[in-house]
Amino acid sequence: MGIQITPSLLNADFANLEAEAARIPGADWLHMDVMDNHFVPNLTLGAPVIEALSKVASQPIDAHLMIADPDRWAPSFVEAGAGSVTFHVEAAAAPVRLAREIRAKGARASMALKPATPIEPYEDLLPELDMVLVMTVEPGFGGQKFLDLCLPKIRRARELIDNTGGGLWLQVDGGVSLETIERCAEAGADTFVAGSAVFGADDPEAMVRSLRETAASVSSS
């Protein structure tokens, strides 16, 4: 598995998500940020929007659940058409059971960590997962500045993933741009969420290509 770019539609035009997805045909996934105004201080979209977009978009959907009680709600996002569902371990009551349920329903299971949450206590959980998401900003709002203090955690996550011998993806989300993606790739990330960098560009598809090329140049060196 090579570099993957997953643009966040949090920074897209919510009035026409189908057209926004069509502007980035080269994206590997569409990253959908689900916020409930409880786990994070923002309210965005839910399963019905993901279900509608999954029927018209050519890219698979990567649902990032920044919500309370993901144990209850995460399975419904698989049923809505998400190909990957990420829950925050800080909010999950039974993360192993939840990851297994997501996988059993046919989606990739991913665990997200807020910037202050260490990866080490969850090493034994890694075999139950398909991806780990390291947040490089505090979750809740797009357009935030990248937190360099998260780079050591990305490196530790990469080491733990490699030690498991599995094929987990290591995703980063928050402040990813041409200026920061190189540092993330050097630290071991291979899957990148970029919102404002993509949809704030004059040519979003060209930005997707540039982000991929920049990260790939590091990974291949």
C-alpha atoms as a printed R data frame, in Angstrom:
    type eleno elety resid chain resno       x      y      z
1   ATOM     1    CA   MET     A     1   0.000  0.000  0.000
2   ATOM     2    CA   GLY     A     2   1.400  3.340 -1.056
3   ATOM     3    CA   ILE     A     3   0.564  6.890 -0.122
4   ATOM     4    CA   GLN     A     4  -3.141  7.681  0.189
5   ATOM     5    CA   ILE     A     5  -4.718 11.134  0.125
6   ATOM     6    CA   THR     A     6  -8.149 11.459  1.737
7   ATOM     7    CA   PRO     A     7  -9.484 15.012  1.389
8   ATOM     8    CA   SER     A     8 -11.779 16.177  4.177
9   ATOM     9    CA   LEU     A     9 -15.133 17.411  2.943
10  ATOM    10    CA   LEU     A    10 -15.448 19.488  6.119
11  ATOM    11    CA   ASN     A    11 -13.846 22.248  4.057
12  ATOM    12    CA   ALA     A    12 -15.936 21.624  0.948
13  ATOM    13    CA   ASP     A    13 -19.201 23.190 -0.157
14  ATOM    14    CA   PHE     A    14 -21.851 21.354  1.862
15  ATOM    15    CA   ALA     A    15 -24.524 22.580 -0.568
16  ATOM    16    CA   ASN     A    16 -23.136 20.366 -3.330
17  ATOM    17    CA   LEU     A    17 -20.988 17.538 -1.993
18  ATOM    18    CA   GLU     A    18 -21.445 15.464 -5.150
19  ATOM    19    CA   ALA     A    19 -19.843 18.199 -7.242
20  ATOM    20    CA   GLU     A    20 -17.085 18.695 -4.681
21  ATOM    21    CA   ALA     A    21 -16.232 14.992 -4.771
22  ATOM    22    CA   ALA     A    22 -16.112 15.165 -8.565
23  ATOM    23    CA   ARG     A    23 -13.451 17.913 -8.327
24  ATOM    24    CA   ILE     A    24 -10.990 15.447 -6.777
25  ATOM    25    CA   PRO     A    25 -11.233 12.248 -8.848
26  ATOM    26    CA   GLY     A    26  -7.693 11.304 -7.882
27  ATOM    27    CA   ALA     A    27  -8.456 11.146 -4.159
28  ATOM    28    CA   ASP     A    28  -8.225  7.687 -2.636
29  ATOM    29    CA   TRP     A    29 -11.046  8.285 -0.143
30  ATOM    30    CA   LEU     A    30 -13.483 11.005  0.854
31  ATOM    31    CA   HIS     A    31 -12.979 11.864  4.513
32  ATOM    32    CA   MET     A    32 -16.267 12.720  6.224
33  ATOM    33    CA   ASP     A    33 -16.063 14.347  9.667
34  ATOM    34    CA   VAL     A    34 -19.048 13.429 11.820
35  ATOM    35    CA   MET     A    35 -19.374 15.677 14.895
36  ATOM    36    CA   ASP     A    36 -22.154 15.585 17.467
37  ATOM    37    CA   ASN     A    37 -21.547 18.724 19.573
38  ATOM    38    CA   HIS     A    38 -20.880 16.469 22.580
39  ATOM    39    CA   PHE     A    39 -17.524 14.777 22.044
40  ATOM    40    CA   VAL     A    40 -16.369 17.901 20.194
41  ATOM    41    CA   PRO     A    41 -17.830 21.434 20.245
42  ATOM    42    CA   ASN     A    42 -19.158 21.353 16.703
43  ATOM    43    CA   LEU     A    43 -22.055 19.819 14.798
44  ATOM    44    CA   THR     A    44 -21.663 18.635 11.224
45  ATOM    45    CA   LEU     A    45 -23.364 15.749  9.438
46  ATOM    46    CA   GLY     A    46 -24.646 12.257 10.035
47  ATOM    47    CA   ALA     A    47 -25.277  8.897  8.422
48  ATOM    48    CA   PRO     A    48 -27.973 10.126  5.971
49  ATOM    49    CA   VAL     A    49 -25.505 12.487  4.281
50  ATOM    50    CA   ILE     A    50 -22.914  9.731  4.011
51  ATOM    51    CA   GLU     A    51 -25.533  7.391  2.586
52  ATOM    52    CA   ALA     A    52 -26.526  9.945 -0.056
53  ATOM    53    CA   LEU     A    53 -22.934 10.724 -1.056
54  ATOM    54    CA   SER     A    54 -21.899  7.065 -1.179
55  ATOM    55    CA   LYS     A    55 -24.468  6.515 -3.931
56  ATOM    56    CA   VAL     A    56 -23.048  9.185 -6.257
57  ATOM    57    CA   ALA     A    57 -19.324  9.504 -5.446
58  ATOM    58    CA   SER     A    58 -16.717  7.395 -7.238
59  ATOM    59    CA   GLN     A    59 -14.428  7.339 -4.179
60  ATOM    60    CA   PRO     A    60 -15.099  5.257 -1.063
61  ATOM    61    CA   ILE     A    61 -16.014  7.090  2.133
62  ATOM    62    CA   ASP     A    62 -13.811  7.292  5.213
63  ATOM    63    CA   ALA     A    63 -16.094  8.250  8.127
64  ATOM    64    CA   HIS     A    64 -14.354  9.877 11.096
65  ATOM    65    CA   LEU     A    65 -16.715  9.748 14.073
66  ATOM    66    CA   MET     A    66 -15.990 12.520 16.557
67  ATOM    67    CA   ILE     A    67 -18.997 11.525 18.618
68  ATOM    68    CA   ALA     A    68 -19.962 10.286 22.051
69  ATOM    69    CA   ASP     A    69 -21.092  6.653 22.318
70  ATOM    70    CA   PRO     A    70 -19.564  5.338 19.080
71  ATOM    71    CA   ASP     A    71 -20.302  1.816 20.351
72  ATOM    72    CA   ARG     A    72 -23.957  2.534 19.652
73  ATOM    73    CA   TRP     A    73 -23.717  4.608 16.490
74  ATOM    74    CA   ALA     A    74 -20.664  3.441 14.497
75  ATOM    75    CA   PRO     A    75 -22.309  0.354 12.936
76  ATOM    76    CA   SER     A    76 -24.992  2.521 11.339
77  ATOM    77    CA   PHE     A    77 -22.304  4.349  9.361
78  ATOM    78    CA   VAL     A    78 -21.178  1.080  7.815
79  ATOM    79    CA   GLU     A    79 -24.793  0.400  6.892
80  ATOM    80    CA   ALA     A    80 -24.951  3.901  5.371
81  ATOM    81    CA   GLY     A    81 -22.147  3.017  2.967
82  ATOM    82    CA   ALA     A    82 -18.866  4.033  4.641
83  ATOM    83    CA   GLY     A    83 -15.970  1.809  3.601
84  ATOM    84    CA   SER     A    84 -13.896  2.799  6.632
85  ATOM    85    CA   VAL     A    85 -15.184  3.863 10.036
86  ATOM    86    CA   THR     A    86 -12.973  5.575 12.601
87  ATOM    87    CA   PHE     A    87 -14.000  5.832 16.245
88  ATOM    88    CA   HIS     A    88 -12.216  7.755 18.972
89  ATOM    89    CA   VAL     A    89 -10.780  5.430 21.564
90  ATOM    90    CA   GLU     A    90 -11.389  8.115 24.209
91  ATOM    91    CA   ALA     A    91 -15.140  7.748 23.601
92  ATOM    92    CA   ALA     A    92 -15.442  3.987 23.052
93  ATOM    93    CA   ALA     A    93 -16.597  1.833 25.950
94  ATOM    94    CA   ALA     A    94 -15.582 -1.463 24.339
95  ATOM    95    CA   PRO     A    95 -13.147 -0.713 21.488
96  ATOM    96    CA   VAL     A    96 -12.288 -4.341 20.693
97  ATOM    97    CA   ARG     A    97 -15.925 -5.325 20.392
98  ATOM    98    CA   LEU     A    98 -16.657 -2.211 18.331
99  ATOM    99    CA   ALA     A    99 -13.755 -2.802 15.934
100 ATOM   100    CA   ARG     A   100 -14.882 -6.385 15.426
101 ATOM   101    CA   GLU     A   101 -18.461 -5.285 14.752
102 ATOM   102    CA   ILE     A   102 -17.339 -2.713 12.174
103 ATOM   103    CA   ARG     A   103 -15.240 -5.333 10.415
104 ATOM   104    CA   ALA     A   104 -18.021 -7.937 10.583
105 ATOM   105    CA   LYS     A   105 -20.311 -5.507  8.781
106 ATOM   106    CA   GLY     A   106 -17.790 -5.185  5.972
107 ATOM   107    CA   ALA     A   107 -15.879 -1.944  6.638
108 ATOM   108    CA   ARG     A   108 -12.349 -1.167  7.724
109 ATOM   109    CA   ALA     A   109 -12.075 -0.416 11.444
110 ATOM   110    CA   SER     A   110  -9.962  2.497 12.596
111 ATOM   111    CA   MET     A   111  -9.042  3.950 15.989
112 ATOM   112    CA   ALA     A   112  -8.404  7.681 16.400
113 ATOM   113    CA   LEU     A   113  -6.295  9.357 19.077
114 ATOM   114    CA   LYS     A   114  -6.556 12.980 20.159
115 ATOM   115    CA   PRO     A   115  -3.226 14.853 20.407
116 ATOM   116    CA   ALA     A   116  -2.835 14.218 24.162
117 ATOM   117    CA   THR     A   117  -3.790 10.520 24.006
118 ATOM   118    CA   PRO     A   118  -0.766  8.196 23.957
119 ATOM   119    CA   ILE     A   119  -0.622  5.227 21.591
120 ATOM   120    CA   GLU     A   120   1.244  2.822 23.878
121 ATOM   121    CA   PRO     A   121  -1.713  1.695 26.059
122 ATOM   122    CA   TYR     A   122  -3.480  0.477 22.927
123 ATOM   123    CA   GLU     A   123  -0.709 -1.664 21.459
124 ATOM   124    CA   ASP     A   124  -2.626 -4.883 22.141
125 ATOM   125    CA   LEU     A   125  -5.637 -3.472 20.271
126 ATOM   126    CA   LEU     A   126  -3.751 -2.986 17.001
127 ATOM   127    CA   PRO     A   127  -4.399 -6.503 15.592
128 ATOM   128    CA   GLU     A   128  -8.130 -5.723 15.757
129 ATOM   129    CA   LEU     A   129  -7.734 -2.655 13.531
130 ATOM   130    CA   ASP     A   130  -7.125 -1.731  9.910
131 ATOM   131    CA   MET     A   131  -5.945  1.839 10.547
132 ATOM   132    CA   VAL     A   132  -4.780  4.159 13.318
133 ATOM   133    CA   LEU     A   133  -5.537  7.880 13.061
134 ATOM   134    CA   VAL     A   134  -3.255 10.289 14.909
135 ATOM   135    CA   MET     A   135  -4.924 13.672 15.237
136 ATOM   136    CA   THR     A   136  -2.451 16.501 14.685
137 ATOM   137    CA   VAL     A   137  -4.902 19.170 15.855
138 ATOM   138    CA   GLU     A   138  -7.586 19.130 18.530
139 ATOM   139    CA   PRO     A   139 -10.648 17.613 16.842
140 ATOM   140    CA   GLY     A   140 -13.659 19.778 16.191
141 ATOM   141    CA   PHE     A   141 -12.806 22.379 13.564
142 ATOM   142    CA   GLY     A   142 -11.054 22.526 10.204
143 ATOM   143    CA   GLY     A   143  -8.285 24.921  9.265
144 ATOM   144    CA   GLN     A   144  -6.259 24.559 12.453
145 ATOM   145    CA   LYS     A   145  -2.474 24.790 12.632
146 ATOM   146    CA   PHE     A   146  -0.513 21.537 12.591
147 ATOM   147    CA   LEU     A   147   0.848 20.475 16.004
148 ATOM   148    CA   ASP     A   148   4.488 19.415 15.637
149 ATOM   149    CA   LEU     A   149   4.392 17.913 19.116
150 ATOM   150    CA   CYS     A   150   2.429 15.012 17.592
151 ATOM   151    CA   LEU     A   151   5.315 13.912 15.359
152 ATOM   152    CA   PRO     A   152   6.969 11.728 18.045
153 ATOM   153    CA   LYS     A   153   3.644  9.941 18.554
154 ATOM   154    CA   ILE     A   154   3.386  9.267 14.817
155 ATOM   155    CA   ARG     A   155   6.848  7.687 14.988
156 ATOM   156    CA   ARG     A   156   5.893  5.560 18.003
157 ATOM   157    CA   ALA     A   157   2.683  4.496 16.284
158 ATOM   158    CA   ARG     A   158   4.656  3.446 13.208
159 ATOM   159    CA   GLU     A   159   7.023  1.385 15.367
160 ATOM   160    CA   LEU     A   160   4.159 -0.376 17.131
161 ATOM   161    CA   ILE     A   161   2.344 -1.027 13.857
162 ATOM   162    CA   ASP     A   162   5.484 -2.474 12.294
163 ATOM   163    CA   ASN     A   163   6.000 -4.671 15.357
164 ATOM   164    CA   THR     A   164   2.551 -6.188 14.981
165 ATOM   165    CA   GLY     A   165   3.448 -7.395 11.502
166 ATOM   166    CA   GLY     A   166   0.061 -6.318 10.208
167 ATOM   167    CA   GLY     A   167  -0.836 -4.101  7.302
168 ATOM   168    CA   LEU     A   168  -2.366 -1.265  9.282
169 ATOM   169    CA   TRP     A   169  -2.516  2.153  7.690
170 ATOM   170    CA   LEU     A   170  -1.272  5.117  9.717
171 ATOM   171    CA   GLN     A   171  -3.375  8.208  9.053
172 ATOM   172    CA   VAL     A   172  -2.799 11.792 10.148
173 ATOM   173    CA   ASP     A   173  -5.481 14.455 10.261
174 ATOM   174    CA   GLY     A   174  -5.124 18.140 11.077
175 ATOM   175    CA   GLY     A   175  -3.189 20.923  9.421
176 ATOM   176    CA   VAL     A   176  -1.885 18.652  6.661
177 ATOM   177    CA   SER     A   177  -0.535 20.719  3.754
178 ATOM   178    CA   LEU     A   178   2.422 20.832  1.374
179 ATOM   179    CA   GLU     A   179   4.343 22.456  4.222
180 ATOM   180    CA   THR     A   180   3.634 19.692  6.781
181 ATOM   181    CA   ILE     A   181   3.000 16.445  4.894
182 ATOM   182    CA   GLU     A   182   6.703 15.794  4.423
183 ATOM   183    CA   ARG     A   183   7.280 15.746  8.194
184 ATOM   184    CA   CYS     A   184   4.356 13.383  8.666
185 ATOM   185    CA   ALA     A   185   5.622 11.013  5.980
186 ATOM   186    CA   GLU     A   186   9.115 11.056  7.469
187 ATOM   187    CA   ALA     A   187   7.584 10.086 10.815
188 ATOM   188    CA   GLY     A   188   5.898  7.077  9.215
189 ATOM   189    CA   ALA     A   189   2.398  8.134  8.168
190 ATOM   190    CA   ASP     A   190   1.072  6.794  4.870
191 ATOM   191    CA   THR     A   191  -2.520  8.078  4.767
192 ATOM   192    CA   PHE     A   192  -3.218 11.808  4.885
193 ATOM   193    CA   VAL     A   193  -6.353 13.839  5.542
194 ATOM   194    CA   ALA     A   194  -6.203 17.328  4.049
195 ATOM   195    CA   GLY     A   195  -9.137 19.704  4.070
196 ATOM   196    CA   SER     A   196  -8.438 23.396  3.631
197 ATOM   197    CA   ALA     A   197  -5.210 22.643  1.730
198 ATOM   198    CA   VAL     A   198  -7.235 20.823 -0.942
199 ATOM   199    CA   PHE     A   199 -10.496 22.731 -1.127
200 ATOM   200    CA   GLY     A   200  -8.825 26.078 -0.573
201 ATOM   201    CA   ALA     A   201  -6.602 25.505 -3.616
202 ATOM   202    CA   ASP     A   202  -7.381 26.926 -7.050
203 ATOM   203    CA   ASP     A   203  -7.165 23.385 -8.446
204 ATOM   204    CA   PRO     A   204  -8.094 20.791 -5.765
205 ATOM   205    CA   GLU     A   205  -7.187 17.827 -7.969
206 ATOM   206    CA   ALA     A   206  -3.719 19.261 -8.673
207 ATOM   207    CA   MET     A   207  -3.258 19.733 -4.927
208 ATOM   208    CA   VAL     A   208  -4.155 16.083 -4.319
209 ATOM   209    CA   ARG     A   209  -1.449 15.100 -6.802
210 ATOM   210    CA   SER     A   210   1.097 17.468 -5.235
211 ATOM   211    CA   LEU     A   211   0.415 16.170 -1.734
212 ATOM   212    CA   ARG     A   212   0.798 12.585 -2.916
213 ATOM   213    CA   GLU     A   213   4.026 13.311 -4.766
214 ATOM   214    CA   THR     A   214   5.522 15.181 -1.800
215 ATOM   215    CA   ALA     A   215   4.740 12.370  0.637
216 ATOM   216    CA   ALA     A   216   5.841  9.681 -1.802
217 ATOM   217    CA   SER     A   217   9.193 11.387 -2.355
218 ATOM   218    CA   VAL     A   218   9.906 11.029  1.349
219 ATOM   219    CA   SER     A   219   8.691  7.441  1.588
220 ATOM   220    CA   SER     A   220  10.839  6.352 -1.340
221 ATOM   221    CA   SER     A   221  14.005  8.060 -0.138
